[in-house]
Short mmCIF file of C-alpha atoms in Angstrom, two decimals:
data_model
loop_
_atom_site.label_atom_id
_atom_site.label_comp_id
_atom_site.label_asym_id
_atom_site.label_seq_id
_atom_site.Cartn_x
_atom_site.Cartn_y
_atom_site.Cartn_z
CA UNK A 1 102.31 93.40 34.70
CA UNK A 2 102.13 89.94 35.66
CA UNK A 3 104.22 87.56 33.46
CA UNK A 4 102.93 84.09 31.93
CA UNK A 5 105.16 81.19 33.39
CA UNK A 6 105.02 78.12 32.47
CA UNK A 7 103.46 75.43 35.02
CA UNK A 8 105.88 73.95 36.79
CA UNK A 9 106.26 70.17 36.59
CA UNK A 10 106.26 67.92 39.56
CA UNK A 11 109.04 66.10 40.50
CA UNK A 12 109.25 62.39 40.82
CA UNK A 13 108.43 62.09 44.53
CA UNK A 14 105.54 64.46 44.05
CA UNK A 15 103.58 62.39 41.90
CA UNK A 16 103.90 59.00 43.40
CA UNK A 17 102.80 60.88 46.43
CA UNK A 18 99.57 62.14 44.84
CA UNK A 19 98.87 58.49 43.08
CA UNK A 20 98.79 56.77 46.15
CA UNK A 21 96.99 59.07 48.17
CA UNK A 22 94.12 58.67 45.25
CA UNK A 23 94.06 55.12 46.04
CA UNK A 24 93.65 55.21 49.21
CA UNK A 25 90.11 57.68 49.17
CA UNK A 26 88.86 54.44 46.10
CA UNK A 27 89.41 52.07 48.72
CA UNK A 28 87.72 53.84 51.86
CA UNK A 29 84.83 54.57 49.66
CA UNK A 30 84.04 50.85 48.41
CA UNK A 31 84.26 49.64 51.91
CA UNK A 32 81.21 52.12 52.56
CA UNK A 33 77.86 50.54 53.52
CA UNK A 34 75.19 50.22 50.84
CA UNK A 35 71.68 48.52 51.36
CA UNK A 36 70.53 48.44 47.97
CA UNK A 37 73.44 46.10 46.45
CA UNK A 38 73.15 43.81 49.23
CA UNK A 39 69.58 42.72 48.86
CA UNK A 40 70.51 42.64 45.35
CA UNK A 41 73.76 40.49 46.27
CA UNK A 42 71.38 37.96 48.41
CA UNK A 43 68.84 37.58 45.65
CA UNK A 44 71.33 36.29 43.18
CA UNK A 45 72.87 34.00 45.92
CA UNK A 46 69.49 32.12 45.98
CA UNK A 47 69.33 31.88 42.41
CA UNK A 48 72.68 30.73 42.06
CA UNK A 49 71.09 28.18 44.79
CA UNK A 50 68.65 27.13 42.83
CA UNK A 51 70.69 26.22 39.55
CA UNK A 52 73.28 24.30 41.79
CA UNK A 53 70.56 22.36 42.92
CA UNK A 54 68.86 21.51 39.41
CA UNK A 55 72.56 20.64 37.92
CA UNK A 56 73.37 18.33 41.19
CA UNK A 57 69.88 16.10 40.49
CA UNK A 58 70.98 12.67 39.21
CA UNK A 59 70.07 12.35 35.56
CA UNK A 60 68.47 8.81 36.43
CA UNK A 61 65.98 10.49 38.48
CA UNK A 62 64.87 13.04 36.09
CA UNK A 63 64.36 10.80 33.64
CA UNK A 64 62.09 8.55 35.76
CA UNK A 65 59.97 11.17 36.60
CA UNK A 66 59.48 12.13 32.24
CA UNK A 67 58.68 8.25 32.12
CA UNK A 68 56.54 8.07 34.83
CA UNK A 69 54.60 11.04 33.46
CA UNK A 70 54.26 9.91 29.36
CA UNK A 71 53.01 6.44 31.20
CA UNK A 72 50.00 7.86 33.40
CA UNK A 73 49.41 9.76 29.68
CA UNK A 74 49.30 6.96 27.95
CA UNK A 75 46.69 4.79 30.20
CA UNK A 76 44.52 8.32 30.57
CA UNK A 77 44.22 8.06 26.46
CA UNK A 78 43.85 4.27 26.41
CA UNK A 79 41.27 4.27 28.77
CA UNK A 80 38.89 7.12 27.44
CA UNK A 81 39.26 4.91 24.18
CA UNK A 82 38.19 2.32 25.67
CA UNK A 83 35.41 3.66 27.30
CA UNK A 84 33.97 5.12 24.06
CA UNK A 85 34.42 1.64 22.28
CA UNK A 86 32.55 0.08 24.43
CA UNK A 87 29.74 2.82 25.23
CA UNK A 88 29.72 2.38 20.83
CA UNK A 89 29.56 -1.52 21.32
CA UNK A 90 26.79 -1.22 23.74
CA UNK A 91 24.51 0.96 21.42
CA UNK A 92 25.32 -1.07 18.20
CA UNK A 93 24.22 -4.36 20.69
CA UNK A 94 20.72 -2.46 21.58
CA UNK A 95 20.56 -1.34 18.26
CA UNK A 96 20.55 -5.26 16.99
CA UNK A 97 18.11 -5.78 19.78
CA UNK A 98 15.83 -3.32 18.80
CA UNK A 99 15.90 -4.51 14.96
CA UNK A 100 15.65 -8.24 15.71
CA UNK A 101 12.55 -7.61 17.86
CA UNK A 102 11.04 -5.30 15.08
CA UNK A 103 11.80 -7.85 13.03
CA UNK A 104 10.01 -10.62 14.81
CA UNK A 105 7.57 -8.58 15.59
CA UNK A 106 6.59 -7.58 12.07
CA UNK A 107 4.35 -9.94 9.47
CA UNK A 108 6.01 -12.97 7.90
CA UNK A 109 4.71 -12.64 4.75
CA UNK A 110 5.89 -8.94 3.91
CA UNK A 111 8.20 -8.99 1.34
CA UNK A 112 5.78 -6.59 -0.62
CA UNK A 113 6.15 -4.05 1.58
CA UNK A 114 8.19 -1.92 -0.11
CA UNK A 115 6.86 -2.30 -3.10
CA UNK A 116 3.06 -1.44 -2.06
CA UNK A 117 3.42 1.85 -4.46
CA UNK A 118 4.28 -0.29 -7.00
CA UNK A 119 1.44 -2.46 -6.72
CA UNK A 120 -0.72 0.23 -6.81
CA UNK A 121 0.31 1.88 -10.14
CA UNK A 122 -0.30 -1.29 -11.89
CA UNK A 123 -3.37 -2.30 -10.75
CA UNK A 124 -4.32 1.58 -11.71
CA UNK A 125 -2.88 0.98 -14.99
CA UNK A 126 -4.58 -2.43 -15.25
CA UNK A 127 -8.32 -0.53 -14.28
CA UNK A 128 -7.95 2.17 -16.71
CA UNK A 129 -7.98 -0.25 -19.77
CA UNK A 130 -10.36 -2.88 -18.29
CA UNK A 131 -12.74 0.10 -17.57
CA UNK A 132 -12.56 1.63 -21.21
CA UNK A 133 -14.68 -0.01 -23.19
CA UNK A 134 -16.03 1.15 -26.96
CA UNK A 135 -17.55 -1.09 -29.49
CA UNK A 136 -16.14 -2.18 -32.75
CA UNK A 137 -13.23 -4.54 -33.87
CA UNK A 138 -10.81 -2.69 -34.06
CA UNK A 139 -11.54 -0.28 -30.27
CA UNK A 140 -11.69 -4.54 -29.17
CA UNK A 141 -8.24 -5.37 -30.40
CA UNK A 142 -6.44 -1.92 -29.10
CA UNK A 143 -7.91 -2.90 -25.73
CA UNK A 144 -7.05 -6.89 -26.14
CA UNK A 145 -3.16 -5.70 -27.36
CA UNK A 146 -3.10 -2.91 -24.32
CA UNK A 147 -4.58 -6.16 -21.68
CA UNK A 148 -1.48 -8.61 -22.75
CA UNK A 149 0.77 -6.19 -20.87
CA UNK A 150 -1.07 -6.69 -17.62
CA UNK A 151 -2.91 -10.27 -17.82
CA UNK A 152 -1.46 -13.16 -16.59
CA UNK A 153 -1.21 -15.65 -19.79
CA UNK A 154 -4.31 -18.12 -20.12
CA UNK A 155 -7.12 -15.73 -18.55
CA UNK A 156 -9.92 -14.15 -21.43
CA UNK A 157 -7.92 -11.53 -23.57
CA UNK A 158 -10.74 -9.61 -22.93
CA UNK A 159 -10.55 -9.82 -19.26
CA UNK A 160 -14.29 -11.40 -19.30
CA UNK A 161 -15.86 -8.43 -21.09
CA UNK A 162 -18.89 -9.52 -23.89
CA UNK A 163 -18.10 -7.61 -26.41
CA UNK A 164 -20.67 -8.86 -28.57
CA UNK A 165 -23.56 -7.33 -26.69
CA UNK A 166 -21.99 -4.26 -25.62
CA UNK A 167 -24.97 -1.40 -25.18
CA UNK A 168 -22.36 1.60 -26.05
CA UNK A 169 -19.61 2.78 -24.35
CA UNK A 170 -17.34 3.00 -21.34
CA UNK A 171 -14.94 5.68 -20.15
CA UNK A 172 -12.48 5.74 -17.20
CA UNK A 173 -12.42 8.63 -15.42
CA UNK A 174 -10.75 7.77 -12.13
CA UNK A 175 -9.73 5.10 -9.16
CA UNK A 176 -8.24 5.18 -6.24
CA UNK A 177 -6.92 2.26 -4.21
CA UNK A 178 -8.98 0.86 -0.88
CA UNK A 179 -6.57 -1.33 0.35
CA UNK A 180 -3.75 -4.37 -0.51
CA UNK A 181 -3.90 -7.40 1.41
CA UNK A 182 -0.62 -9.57 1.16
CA UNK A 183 -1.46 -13.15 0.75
CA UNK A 184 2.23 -14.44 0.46
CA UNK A 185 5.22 -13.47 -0.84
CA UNK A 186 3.80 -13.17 -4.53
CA UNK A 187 0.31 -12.14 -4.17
CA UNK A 188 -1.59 -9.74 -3.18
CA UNK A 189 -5.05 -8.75 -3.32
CA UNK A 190 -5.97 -5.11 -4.47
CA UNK A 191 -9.55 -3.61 -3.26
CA UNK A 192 -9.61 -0.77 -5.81
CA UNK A 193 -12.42 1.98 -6.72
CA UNK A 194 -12.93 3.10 -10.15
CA UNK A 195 -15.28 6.20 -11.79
CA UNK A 196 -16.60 5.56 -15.18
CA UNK A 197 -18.68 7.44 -17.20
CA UNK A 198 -20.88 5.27 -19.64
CA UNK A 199 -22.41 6.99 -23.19
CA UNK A 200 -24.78 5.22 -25.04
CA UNK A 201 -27.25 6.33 -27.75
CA UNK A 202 -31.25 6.19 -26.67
CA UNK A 203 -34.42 7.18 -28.05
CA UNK A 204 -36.22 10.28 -26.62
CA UNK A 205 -40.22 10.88 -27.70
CA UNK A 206 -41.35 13.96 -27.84
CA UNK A 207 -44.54 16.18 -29.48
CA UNK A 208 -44.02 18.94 -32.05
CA UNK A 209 -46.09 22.02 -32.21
CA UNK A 210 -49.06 20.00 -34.08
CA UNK A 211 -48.93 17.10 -31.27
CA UNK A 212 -47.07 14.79 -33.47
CA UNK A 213 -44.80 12.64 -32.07
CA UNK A 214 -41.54 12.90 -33.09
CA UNK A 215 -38.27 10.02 -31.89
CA UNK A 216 -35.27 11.76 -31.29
CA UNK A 217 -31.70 9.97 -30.67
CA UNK A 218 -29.03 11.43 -28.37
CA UNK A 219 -26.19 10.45 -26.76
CA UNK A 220 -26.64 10.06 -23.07
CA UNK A 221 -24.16 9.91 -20.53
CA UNK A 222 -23.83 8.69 -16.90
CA UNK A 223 -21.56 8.22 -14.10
CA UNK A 224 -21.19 5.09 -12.31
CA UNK A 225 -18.70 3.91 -9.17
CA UNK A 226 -17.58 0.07 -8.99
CA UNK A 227 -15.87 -1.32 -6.75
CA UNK A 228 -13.35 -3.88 -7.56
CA UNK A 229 -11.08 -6.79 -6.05
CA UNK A 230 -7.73 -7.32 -8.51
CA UNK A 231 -5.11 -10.31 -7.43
CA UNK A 232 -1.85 -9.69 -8.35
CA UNK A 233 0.99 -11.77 -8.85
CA UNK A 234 4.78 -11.25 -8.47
CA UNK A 235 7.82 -12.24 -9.22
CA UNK A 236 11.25 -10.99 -9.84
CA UNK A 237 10.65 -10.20 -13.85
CA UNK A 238 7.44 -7.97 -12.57
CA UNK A 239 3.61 -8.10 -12.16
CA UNK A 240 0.75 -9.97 -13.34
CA UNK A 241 -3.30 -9.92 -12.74
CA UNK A 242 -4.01 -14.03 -12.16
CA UNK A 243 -7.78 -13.69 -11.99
CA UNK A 244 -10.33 -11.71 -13.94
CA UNK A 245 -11.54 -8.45 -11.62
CA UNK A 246 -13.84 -9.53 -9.08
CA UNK A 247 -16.97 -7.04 -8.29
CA UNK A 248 -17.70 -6.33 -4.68
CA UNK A 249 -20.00 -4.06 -2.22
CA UNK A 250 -17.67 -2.59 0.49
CA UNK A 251 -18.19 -2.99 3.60
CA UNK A 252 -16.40 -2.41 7.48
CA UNK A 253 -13.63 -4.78 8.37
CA UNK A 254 -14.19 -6.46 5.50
CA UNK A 255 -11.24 -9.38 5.69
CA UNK A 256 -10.23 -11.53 1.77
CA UNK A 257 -8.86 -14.44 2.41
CA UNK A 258 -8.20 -17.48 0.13
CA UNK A 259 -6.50 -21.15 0.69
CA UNK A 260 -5.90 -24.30 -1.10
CA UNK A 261 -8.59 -26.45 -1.27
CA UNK A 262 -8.55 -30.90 -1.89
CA UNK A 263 -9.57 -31.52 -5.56
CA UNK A 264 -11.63 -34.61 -6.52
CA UNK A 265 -14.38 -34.12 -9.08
CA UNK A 266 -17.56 -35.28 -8.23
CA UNK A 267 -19.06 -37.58 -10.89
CA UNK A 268 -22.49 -37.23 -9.28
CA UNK A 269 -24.82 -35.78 -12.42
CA UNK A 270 -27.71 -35.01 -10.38
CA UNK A 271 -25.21 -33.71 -7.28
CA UNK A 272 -23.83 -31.01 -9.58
CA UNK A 273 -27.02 -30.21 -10.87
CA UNK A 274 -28.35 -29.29 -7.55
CA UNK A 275 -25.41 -27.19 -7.16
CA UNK A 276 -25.71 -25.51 -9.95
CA UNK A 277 -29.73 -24.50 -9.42
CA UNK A 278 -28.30 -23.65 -5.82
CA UNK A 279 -25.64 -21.07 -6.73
CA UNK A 280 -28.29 -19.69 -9.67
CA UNK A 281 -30.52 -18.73 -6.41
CA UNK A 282 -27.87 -17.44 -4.66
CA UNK A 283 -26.25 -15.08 -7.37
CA UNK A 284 -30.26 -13.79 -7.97
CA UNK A 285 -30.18 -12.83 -4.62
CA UNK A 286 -26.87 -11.93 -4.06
CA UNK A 287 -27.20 -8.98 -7.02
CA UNK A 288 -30.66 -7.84 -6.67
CA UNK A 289 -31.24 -4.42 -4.75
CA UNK A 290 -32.78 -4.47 -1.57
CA UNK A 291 -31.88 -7.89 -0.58
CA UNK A 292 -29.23 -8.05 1.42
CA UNK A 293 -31.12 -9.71 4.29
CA UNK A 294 -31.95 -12.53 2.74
CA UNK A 295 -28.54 -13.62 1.38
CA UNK A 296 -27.88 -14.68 5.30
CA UNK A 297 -30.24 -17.27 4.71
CA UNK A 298 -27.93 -19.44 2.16
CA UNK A 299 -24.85 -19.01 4.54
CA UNK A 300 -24.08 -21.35 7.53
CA UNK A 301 -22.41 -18.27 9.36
CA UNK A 302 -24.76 -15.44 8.79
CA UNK A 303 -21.97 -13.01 9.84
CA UNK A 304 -20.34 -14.13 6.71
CA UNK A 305 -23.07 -13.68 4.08
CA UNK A 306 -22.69 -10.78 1.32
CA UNK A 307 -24.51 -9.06 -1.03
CA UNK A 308 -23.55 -6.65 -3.79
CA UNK A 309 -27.25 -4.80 -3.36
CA UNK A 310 -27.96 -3.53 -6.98
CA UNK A 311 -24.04 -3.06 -7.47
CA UNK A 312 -24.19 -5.69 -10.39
CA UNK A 313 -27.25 -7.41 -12.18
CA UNK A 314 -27.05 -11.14 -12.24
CA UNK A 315 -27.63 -12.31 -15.99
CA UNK A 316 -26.08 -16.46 -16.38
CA UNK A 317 -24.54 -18.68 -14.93
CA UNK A 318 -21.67 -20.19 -16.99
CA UNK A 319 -19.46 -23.24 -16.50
CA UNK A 320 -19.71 -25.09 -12.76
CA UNK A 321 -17.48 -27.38 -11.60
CA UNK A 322 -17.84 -29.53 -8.44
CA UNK A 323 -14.88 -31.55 -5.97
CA UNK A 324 -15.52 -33.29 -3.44
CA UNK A 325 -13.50 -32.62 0.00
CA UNK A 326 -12.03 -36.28 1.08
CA UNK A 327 -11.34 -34.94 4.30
CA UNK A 328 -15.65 -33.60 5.20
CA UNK A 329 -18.22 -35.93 3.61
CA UNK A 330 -21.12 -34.19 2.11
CA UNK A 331 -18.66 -31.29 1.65
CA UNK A 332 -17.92 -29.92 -2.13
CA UNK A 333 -15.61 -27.61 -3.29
CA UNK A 334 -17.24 -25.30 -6.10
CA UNK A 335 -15.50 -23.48 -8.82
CA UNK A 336 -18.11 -21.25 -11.23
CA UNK A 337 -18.49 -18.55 -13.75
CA UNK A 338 -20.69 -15.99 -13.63
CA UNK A 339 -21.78 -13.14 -15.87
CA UNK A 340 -22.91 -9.28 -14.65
CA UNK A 341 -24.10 -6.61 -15.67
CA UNK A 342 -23.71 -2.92 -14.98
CA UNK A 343 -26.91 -1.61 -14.34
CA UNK A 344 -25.33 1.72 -15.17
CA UNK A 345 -23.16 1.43 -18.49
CA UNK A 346 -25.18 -2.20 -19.31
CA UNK A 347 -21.49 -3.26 -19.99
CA UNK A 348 -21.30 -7.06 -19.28
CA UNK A 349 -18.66 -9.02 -17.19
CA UNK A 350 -17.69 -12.50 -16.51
CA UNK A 351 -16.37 -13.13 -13.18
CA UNK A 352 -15.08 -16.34 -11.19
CA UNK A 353 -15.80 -17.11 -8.04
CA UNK A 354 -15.25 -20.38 -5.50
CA UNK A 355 -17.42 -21.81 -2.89
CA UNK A 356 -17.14 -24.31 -0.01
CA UNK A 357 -20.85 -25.99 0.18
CA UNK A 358 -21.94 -27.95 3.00
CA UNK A 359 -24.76 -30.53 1.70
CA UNK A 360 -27.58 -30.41 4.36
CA UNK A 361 -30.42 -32.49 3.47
CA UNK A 362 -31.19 -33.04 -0.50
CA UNK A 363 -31.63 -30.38 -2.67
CA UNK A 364 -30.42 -28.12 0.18
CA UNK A 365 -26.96 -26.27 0.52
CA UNK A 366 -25.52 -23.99 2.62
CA UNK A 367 -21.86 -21.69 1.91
CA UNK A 368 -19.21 -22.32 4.04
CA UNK A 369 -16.53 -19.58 2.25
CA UNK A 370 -17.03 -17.43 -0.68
CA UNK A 371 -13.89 -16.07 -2.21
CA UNK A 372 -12.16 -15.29 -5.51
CA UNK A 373 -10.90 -18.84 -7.45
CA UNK A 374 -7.26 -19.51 -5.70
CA UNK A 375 -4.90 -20.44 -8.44
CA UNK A 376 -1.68 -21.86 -8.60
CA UNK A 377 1.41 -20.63 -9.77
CA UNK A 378 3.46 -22.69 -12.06
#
């Protein structure tokens, strides 16, 4: 049987010999060719390249370029800034344009216009008490107390209503506004329809089953449509009615106009009498039914004749004044009272009205203008 030895050592001189002949296979193997690590090798030379050349640029240059760069930035933001400024300056300019021209191009006197709404609500007001009517004292002094809020201060508390020969009574039912004509800054003039229903008691005759007559009373009741003109006046503390209601008959393209007129009272007795048996024709005329025609004949401008056709029912004339224009000789300016009826409700009304009169001959007339009386505002 084979023994176990021990391995035997190597001397000195064996090893050394064995170390170096190890080195020598390392060596001959790294000196082997091997594509792979040189394309690897050349890639990192040309990055290497590339950071040489980035760390050799001159600081000075680098920081010309940044300068350069936040510059061009800065005039790229300045000028879009400026562009939009002035594309905003150039619509605000034609905006100003636009309003200026609007401006001139819209009515002088219109400093109402925003307040046309108002207008109307108060003249609506106004109608529904003028409208309601009922007899007795104390229905008159409700009505008189409920008028102070609208009336300007010096016209008829009653707003021209006879009350002492009223046939029964008056109810408002409804209005609606035609129109508002602006005649300056402070008045206006408000064309306004109103519904009314009037109730008074009459007598009815009738026959019983024996043929007797028998009288009956019974309240009957009617509806009625007036049309009315209302001036308004106002002011910064509100609105006022200046002149009692005038009545008129409606008609296409109808145009109110009124202007100040020279005062000097004629003295002439039998002048104003010859007015005043002139505008009695006229007003005869003027409210009768079925007349219309003829009111041409006491105007100097047929076109501008009018007639309120059965609308009203003339019943007096009341006071008449008479001035005579300085400027047109045998001209007069006429200021008068007048007092209608309803033919309806048979409710009575006083109403003012002012002429122009050209004198043509004696005992002859003829109307220039016929408008509302213009007054002025203290």
């Amino acid at each position: 049987m084979r023994k176990w030895q021990k391995k035997k050592k190597p001397t000195p001189n064996e090893s050394s010999e064995g170390i170096k002949e190890k080195a020598k296979e390392k060596v001959s193997l790294s000196k082997k060719y091997m594509p792979n690590l040189l394309k690897k090798d050349e890639k990192q030379k040309e990055k290497d390249k590339v950071l040489i050349k980035r760390a050799s640029m001159k600081r000075s240059t680098a920081t010309t370029i940044g300068r350069v760069i936040m510059i061009g930035s800065i005039v790229i933001v300045a000028l879009g800034v400026f562009s939009a400024f002035r594309h905003n300056l150039v619509l605000s300019d034609l905006e100003d344009q636009v309003s200026a021209q609007q401006q001139d191009n819209s009515p002088k006197n219109n400093q109402n216009t925003q307040n046309l709404s108002a207008i109307e609500y108060f003249t609506t007001q106004f109608m529904r008490h003028y409208t309601s009517i009922e007899p007795g004292e104390d229905k008159q002094k409700e009505r008189e107390e409920a008028l102070q809020g609208f009336l300007a201060t010096g016209l008829d508390k009653d707003a021209g209503i006879d009350y002492a020969n009223i046939p029964g009574s008056q109810r408002y039912d409804s209005s609606d506004v035609v129109s508002i004509k602006q005649k300056d800054d402070h008045i206006s003039d408000v064309s306004i329809k109103v519904h009314v229903t009037s109730m008074k008691e009459v007598e009815k005759k009738s026959k019983d089953k024996d043929g007797k007559e028998k009288v009956e009373k019974k309240n009957e009741e009617k509806k009625a449509t007036i049309y009315y003109l209302v001036r308004i006046y106002e002011d910064k503390n509100g609105y006022s009615v200046i002149d009692l209601p005038q009545p008129y008959m409606p008609k296409q393209n109808q145009q109110v106009t009124v202007s100040e007129h020279e005062e000097n009272k004629n003295t002439n007795a039998a002048v104003n009498n010859e007015v005043r048996s002139f505008l009695e024709s006229f007003f005869k005329t003027y409210t009768a039914k079925d007349r219309s025609d003829e009111t041409k004949f006491f105007f100097k401008d047929s076109a501008k004749a009018e007639s309120l056709n059965g609308l009203m029912n003339y019943v007096s004339m009341g006071d008449v004044s008479v001035y005579e224009k300085k400027s047109n000789k045998g001209q007069y300016i006429v200021r008068c009272s007048v007092k209608l009826e309803q033919p309806v409700t048979g409710i009575k009304s006083n109403h003012n009205y002012e002429f122009s009169l050209q004198q043509d001959g004696q005992d002859k007339f003829e109307i220039l203008t016929m408008k509302p009386i213009s007054y002025k505002i203290n």
